[in-house]
CSV table of C-alpha atoms in Angstrom, one decimal:
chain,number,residue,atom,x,y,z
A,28,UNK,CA,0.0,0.0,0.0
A,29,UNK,CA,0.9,3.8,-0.9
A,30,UNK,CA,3.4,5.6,2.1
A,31,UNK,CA,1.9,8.9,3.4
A,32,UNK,CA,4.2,11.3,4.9
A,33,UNK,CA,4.1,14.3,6.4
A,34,UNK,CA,6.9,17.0,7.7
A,35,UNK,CA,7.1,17.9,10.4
A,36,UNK,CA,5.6,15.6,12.8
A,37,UNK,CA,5.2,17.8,15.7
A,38,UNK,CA,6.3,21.7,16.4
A,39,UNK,CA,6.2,24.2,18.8
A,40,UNK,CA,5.7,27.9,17.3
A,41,UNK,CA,5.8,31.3,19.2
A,42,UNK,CA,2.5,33.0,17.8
A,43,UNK,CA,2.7,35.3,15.3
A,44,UNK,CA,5.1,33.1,12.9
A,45,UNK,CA,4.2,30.7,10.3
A,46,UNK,CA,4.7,27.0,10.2
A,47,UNK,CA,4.8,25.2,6.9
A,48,UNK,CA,3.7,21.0,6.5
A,49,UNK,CA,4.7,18.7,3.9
A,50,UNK,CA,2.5,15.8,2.8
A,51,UNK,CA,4.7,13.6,-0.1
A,52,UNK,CA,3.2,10.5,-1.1
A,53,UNK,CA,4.9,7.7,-2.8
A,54,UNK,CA,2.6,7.1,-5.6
A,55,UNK,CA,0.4,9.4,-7.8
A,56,UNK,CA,-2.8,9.7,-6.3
A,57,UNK,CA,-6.3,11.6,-7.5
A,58,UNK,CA,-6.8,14.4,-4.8
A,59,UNK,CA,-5.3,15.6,-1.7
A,60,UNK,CA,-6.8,17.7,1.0
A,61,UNK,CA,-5.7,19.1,4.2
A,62,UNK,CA,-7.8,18.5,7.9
A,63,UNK,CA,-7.6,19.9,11.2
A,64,UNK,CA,-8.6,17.7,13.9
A,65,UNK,CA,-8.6,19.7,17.2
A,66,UNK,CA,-7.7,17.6,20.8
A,67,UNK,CA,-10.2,15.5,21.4
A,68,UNK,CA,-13.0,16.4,18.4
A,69,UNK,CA,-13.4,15.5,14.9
A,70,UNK,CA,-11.9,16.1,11.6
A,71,UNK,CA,-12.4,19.2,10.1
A,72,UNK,CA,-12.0,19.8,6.2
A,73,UNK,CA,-9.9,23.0,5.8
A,74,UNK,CA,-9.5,22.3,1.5
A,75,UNK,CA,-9.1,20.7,-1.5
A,76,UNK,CA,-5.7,20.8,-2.7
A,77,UNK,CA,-5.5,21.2,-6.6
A,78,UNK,CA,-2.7,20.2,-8.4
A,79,UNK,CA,-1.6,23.1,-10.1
A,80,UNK,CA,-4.4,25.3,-9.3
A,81,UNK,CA,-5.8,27.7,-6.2
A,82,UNK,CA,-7.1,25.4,-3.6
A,83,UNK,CA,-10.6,24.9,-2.7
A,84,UNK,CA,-11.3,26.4,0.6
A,85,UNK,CA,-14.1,25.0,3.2
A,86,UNK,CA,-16.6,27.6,5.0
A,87,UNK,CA,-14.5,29.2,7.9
A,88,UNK,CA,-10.8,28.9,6.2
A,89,UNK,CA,-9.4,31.2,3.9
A,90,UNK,CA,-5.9,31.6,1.3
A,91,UNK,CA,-4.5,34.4,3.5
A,92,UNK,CA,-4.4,32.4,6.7
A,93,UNK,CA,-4.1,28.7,5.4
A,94,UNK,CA,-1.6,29.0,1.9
A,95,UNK,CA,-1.9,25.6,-0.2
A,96,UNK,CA,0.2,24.4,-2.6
A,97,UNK,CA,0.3,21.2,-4.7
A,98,UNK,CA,2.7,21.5,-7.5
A,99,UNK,CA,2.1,17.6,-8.5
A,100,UNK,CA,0.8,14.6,-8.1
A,101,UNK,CA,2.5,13.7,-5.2
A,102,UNK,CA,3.3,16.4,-2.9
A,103,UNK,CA,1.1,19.4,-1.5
A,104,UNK,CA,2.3,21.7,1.8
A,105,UNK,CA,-0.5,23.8,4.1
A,106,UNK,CA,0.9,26.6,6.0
A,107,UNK,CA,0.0,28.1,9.0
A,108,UNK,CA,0.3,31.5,8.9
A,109,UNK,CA,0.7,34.4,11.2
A,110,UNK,CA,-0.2,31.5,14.4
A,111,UNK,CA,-2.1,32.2,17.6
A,112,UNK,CA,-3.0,29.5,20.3
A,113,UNK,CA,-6.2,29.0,18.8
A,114,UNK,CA,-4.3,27.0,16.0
A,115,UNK,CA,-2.7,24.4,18.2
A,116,UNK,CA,-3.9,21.7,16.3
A,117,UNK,CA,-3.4,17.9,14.4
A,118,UNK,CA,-3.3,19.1,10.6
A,119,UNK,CA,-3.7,15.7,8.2
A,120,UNK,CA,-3.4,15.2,4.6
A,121,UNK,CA,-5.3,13.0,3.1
A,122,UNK,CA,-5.2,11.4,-0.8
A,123,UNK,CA,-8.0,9.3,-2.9
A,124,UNK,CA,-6.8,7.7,-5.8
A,125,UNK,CA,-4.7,5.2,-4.7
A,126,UNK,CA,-3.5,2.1,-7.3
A,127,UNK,CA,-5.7,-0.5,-6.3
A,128,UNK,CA,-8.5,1.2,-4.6
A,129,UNK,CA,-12.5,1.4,-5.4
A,130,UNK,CA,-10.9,5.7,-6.2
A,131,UNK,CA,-13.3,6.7,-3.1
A,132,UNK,CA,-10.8,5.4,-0.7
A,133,UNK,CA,-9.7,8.4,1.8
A,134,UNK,CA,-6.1,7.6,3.6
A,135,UNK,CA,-5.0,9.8,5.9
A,136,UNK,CA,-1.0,11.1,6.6
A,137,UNK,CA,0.2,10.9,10.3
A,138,UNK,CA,-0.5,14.0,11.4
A,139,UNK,CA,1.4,17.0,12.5
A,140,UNK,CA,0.6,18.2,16.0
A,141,UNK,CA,1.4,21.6,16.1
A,142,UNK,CA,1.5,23.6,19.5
A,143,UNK,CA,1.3,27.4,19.4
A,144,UNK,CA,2.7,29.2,22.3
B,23,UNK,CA,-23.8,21.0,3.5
B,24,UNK,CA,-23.6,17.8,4.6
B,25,UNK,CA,-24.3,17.0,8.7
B,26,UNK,CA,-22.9,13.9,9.9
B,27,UNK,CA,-24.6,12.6,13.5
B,28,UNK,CA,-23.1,10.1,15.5
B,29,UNK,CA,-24.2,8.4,17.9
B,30,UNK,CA,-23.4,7.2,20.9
B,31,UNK,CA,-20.4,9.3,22.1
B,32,UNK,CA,-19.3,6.7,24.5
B,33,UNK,CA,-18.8,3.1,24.4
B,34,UNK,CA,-18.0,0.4,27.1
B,35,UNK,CA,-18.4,-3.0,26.0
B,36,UNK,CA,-17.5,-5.9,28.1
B,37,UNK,CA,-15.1,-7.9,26.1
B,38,UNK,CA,-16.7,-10.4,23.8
B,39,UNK,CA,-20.0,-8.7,23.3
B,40,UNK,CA,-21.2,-6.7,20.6
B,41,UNK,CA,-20.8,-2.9,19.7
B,42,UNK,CA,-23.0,-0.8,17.6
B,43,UNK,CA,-22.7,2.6,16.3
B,44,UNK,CA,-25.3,4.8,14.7
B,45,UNK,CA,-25.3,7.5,12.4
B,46,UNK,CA,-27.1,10.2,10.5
B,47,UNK,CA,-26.7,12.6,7.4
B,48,UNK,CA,-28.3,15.2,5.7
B,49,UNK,CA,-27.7,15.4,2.5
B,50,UNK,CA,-29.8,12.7,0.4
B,51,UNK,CA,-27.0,13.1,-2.6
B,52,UNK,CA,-24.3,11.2,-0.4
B,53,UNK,CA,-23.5,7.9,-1.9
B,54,UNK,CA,-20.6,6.7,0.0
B,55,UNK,CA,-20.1,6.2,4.2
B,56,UNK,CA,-16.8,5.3,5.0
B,57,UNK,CA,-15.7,4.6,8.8
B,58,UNK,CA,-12.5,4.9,10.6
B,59,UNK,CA,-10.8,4.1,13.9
B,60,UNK,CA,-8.4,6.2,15.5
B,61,UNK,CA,-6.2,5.2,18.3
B,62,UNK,CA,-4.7,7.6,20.7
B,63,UNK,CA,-2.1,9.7,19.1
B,64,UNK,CA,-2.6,7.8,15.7
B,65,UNK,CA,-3.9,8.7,12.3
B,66,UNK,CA,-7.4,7.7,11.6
B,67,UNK,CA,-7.4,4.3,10.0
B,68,UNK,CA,-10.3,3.5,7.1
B,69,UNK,CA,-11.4,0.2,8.4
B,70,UNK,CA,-14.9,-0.8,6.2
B,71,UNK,CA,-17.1,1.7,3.8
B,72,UNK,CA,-20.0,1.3,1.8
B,73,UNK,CA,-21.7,2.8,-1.3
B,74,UNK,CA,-25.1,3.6,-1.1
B,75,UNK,CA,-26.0,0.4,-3.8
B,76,UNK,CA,-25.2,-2.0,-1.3
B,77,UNK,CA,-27.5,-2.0,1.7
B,78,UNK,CA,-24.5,-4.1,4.2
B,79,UNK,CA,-21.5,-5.0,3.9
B,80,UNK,CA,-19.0,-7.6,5.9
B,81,UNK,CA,-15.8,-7.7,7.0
B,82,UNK,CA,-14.6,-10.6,9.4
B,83,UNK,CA,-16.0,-9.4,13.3
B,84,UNK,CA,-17.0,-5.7,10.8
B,85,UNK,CA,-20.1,-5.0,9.5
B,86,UNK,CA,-22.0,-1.6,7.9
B,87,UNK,CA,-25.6,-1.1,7.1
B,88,UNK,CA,-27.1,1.5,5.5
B,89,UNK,CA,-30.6,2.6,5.2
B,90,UNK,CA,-31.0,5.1,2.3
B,91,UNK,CA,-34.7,5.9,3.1
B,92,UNK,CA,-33.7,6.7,6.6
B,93,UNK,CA,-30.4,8.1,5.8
B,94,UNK,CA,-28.9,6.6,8.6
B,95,UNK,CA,-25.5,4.2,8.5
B,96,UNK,CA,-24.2,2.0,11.6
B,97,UNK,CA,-21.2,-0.1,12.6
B,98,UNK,CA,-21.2,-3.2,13.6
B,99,UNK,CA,-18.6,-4.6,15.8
B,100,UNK,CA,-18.4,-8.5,16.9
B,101,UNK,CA,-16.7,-10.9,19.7
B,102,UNK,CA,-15.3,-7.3,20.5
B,103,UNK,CA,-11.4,-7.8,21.6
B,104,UNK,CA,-9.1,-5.1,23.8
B,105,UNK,CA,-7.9,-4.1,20.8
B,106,UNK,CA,-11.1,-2.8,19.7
B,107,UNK,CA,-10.6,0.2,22.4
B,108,UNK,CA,-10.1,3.5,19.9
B,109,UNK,CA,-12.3,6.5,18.8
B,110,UNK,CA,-14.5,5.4,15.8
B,111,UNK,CA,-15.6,8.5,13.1
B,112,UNK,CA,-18.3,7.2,10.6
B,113,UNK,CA,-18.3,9.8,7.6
B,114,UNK,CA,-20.2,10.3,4.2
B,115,UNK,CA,-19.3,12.2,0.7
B,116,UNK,CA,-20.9,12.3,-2.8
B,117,UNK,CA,-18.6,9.9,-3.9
B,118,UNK,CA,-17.0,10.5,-7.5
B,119,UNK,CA,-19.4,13.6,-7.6
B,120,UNK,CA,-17.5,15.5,-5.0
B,121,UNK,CA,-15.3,13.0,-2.7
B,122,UNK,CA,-14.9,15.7,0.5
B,123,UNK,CA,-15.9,13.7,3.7
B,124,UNK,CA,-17.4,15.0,6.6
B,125,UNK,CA,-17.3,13.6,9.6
B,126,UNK,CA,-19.4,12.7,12.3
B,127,UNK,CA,-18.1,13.7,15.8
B,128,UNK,CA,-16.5,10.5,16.8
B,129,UNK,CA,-17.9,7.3,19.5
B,130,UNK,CA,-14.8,6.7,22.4
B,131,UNK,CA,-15.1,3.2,22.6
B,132,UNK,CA,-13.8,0.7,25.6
B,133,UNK,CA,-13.6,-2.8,25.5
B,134,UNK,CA,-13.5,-3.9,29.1
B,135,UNK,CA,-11.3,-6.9,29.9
């Protein structure tokens, strides 16, 4: 099965700076998107990553605050920008598409748990 | 959008029995309800889904079943084993239409030995 990856896997950030994550994968896949899961609640959709377009934002998150790129088919980065506390967070990638899947298959990267001071 | 209800949030099982999770969406255009288990400080794992042409589906001590008219969704869990213990998330998407999940807000389950 495909590798999922993510960089870093945990930080701790004064507020006020940015953070950048990595999510590689080892095989092509169909889409990526990024998800914050807050401690102890559920997964929340921040966007669609598009490969070599503007992301797709959810209700709530927006470019200027949560800056997506995914320059191919195998690697997108979500940054955190300008942090406060209220950002302390787990922020997953996720990918559909994998070789060998039913294509609606949603596999999720390990996480990065980021603490903002 | 889509809203994703699940219940219960709690979960404590003596080892052996059964458990069951429920769960309810909104939107009648979803098509496929994927669960997941999530053990502390894990990623959340897909463990069995289903597409809204199949009414259950099996998976050794797994099972989904999914009422369309009802637009509700439940988990089925078997002979339940320590290793059951973990936060379960059902979730539902349009599929191939638009594959965003959302989630429901996650059942703590505890097997008790």
């Amino acid at each position: 099965s495909a590798v999922i990856s993510q960089k870093p896997s945990r930080d701790i950030c004064q507020r006020g700076t940015s953070l950048t994550i990595q999510c590689q994968v080892d095989s092509q896949v169909t889409m990526m998107f990024w998800y914050r899961q807050q401690p102890g609640q559920s997964l929340t959709l921040i966007a669609t990553a598009n490969q070599g377009s503007e992301a797709t934002y959810e209700s709530g998150f927006v470019i200027d605050k949560f800056p997506i790129s995914r320059p191919n088919l195998t690697f997108s980065t979500l940054t955190v920008s300008n942090m406060s506390p209220e950002d302390s967070s787990i922020y997953l990638c996720s990918v559909t598409g994998l070789a060998g899947g039913n294509g609606l298959e949603q596999f999720f990267g390990p996480g990065t748990r980021l603490t903002v001071l | 959008g889509e809203n994703v209800e699940q219940h219960p949030s709690t979960l404590s099982v003596q080892e052996g029995d059964s458990a069951v999770i429920k769960c309810t969406y909104s939107d009648s255009a979803s098509n496929y309800f994927p669960w997941y288990k999530q053990e502390l400080g894990k990623r959340p794992q897909l463990i069995i889904d289903i597409r809204s042409n199949v009414g259950e589906k099996k998976d050794q001590r797994i099972a989904v079943t999914l009422n369309k008219t009802a637009k509700h969704f439940s988990l089925h869990i078997t002979e339940t084993q320590p290793e059951d213990s973990a936060v379960y998330f059902c979730a539902a998407s349009k599929g191939s239409t638009n594959y965003k999940l959302s989630f429901g807000a996650g059942t703590t389950v505890t097997v008790r030995a």
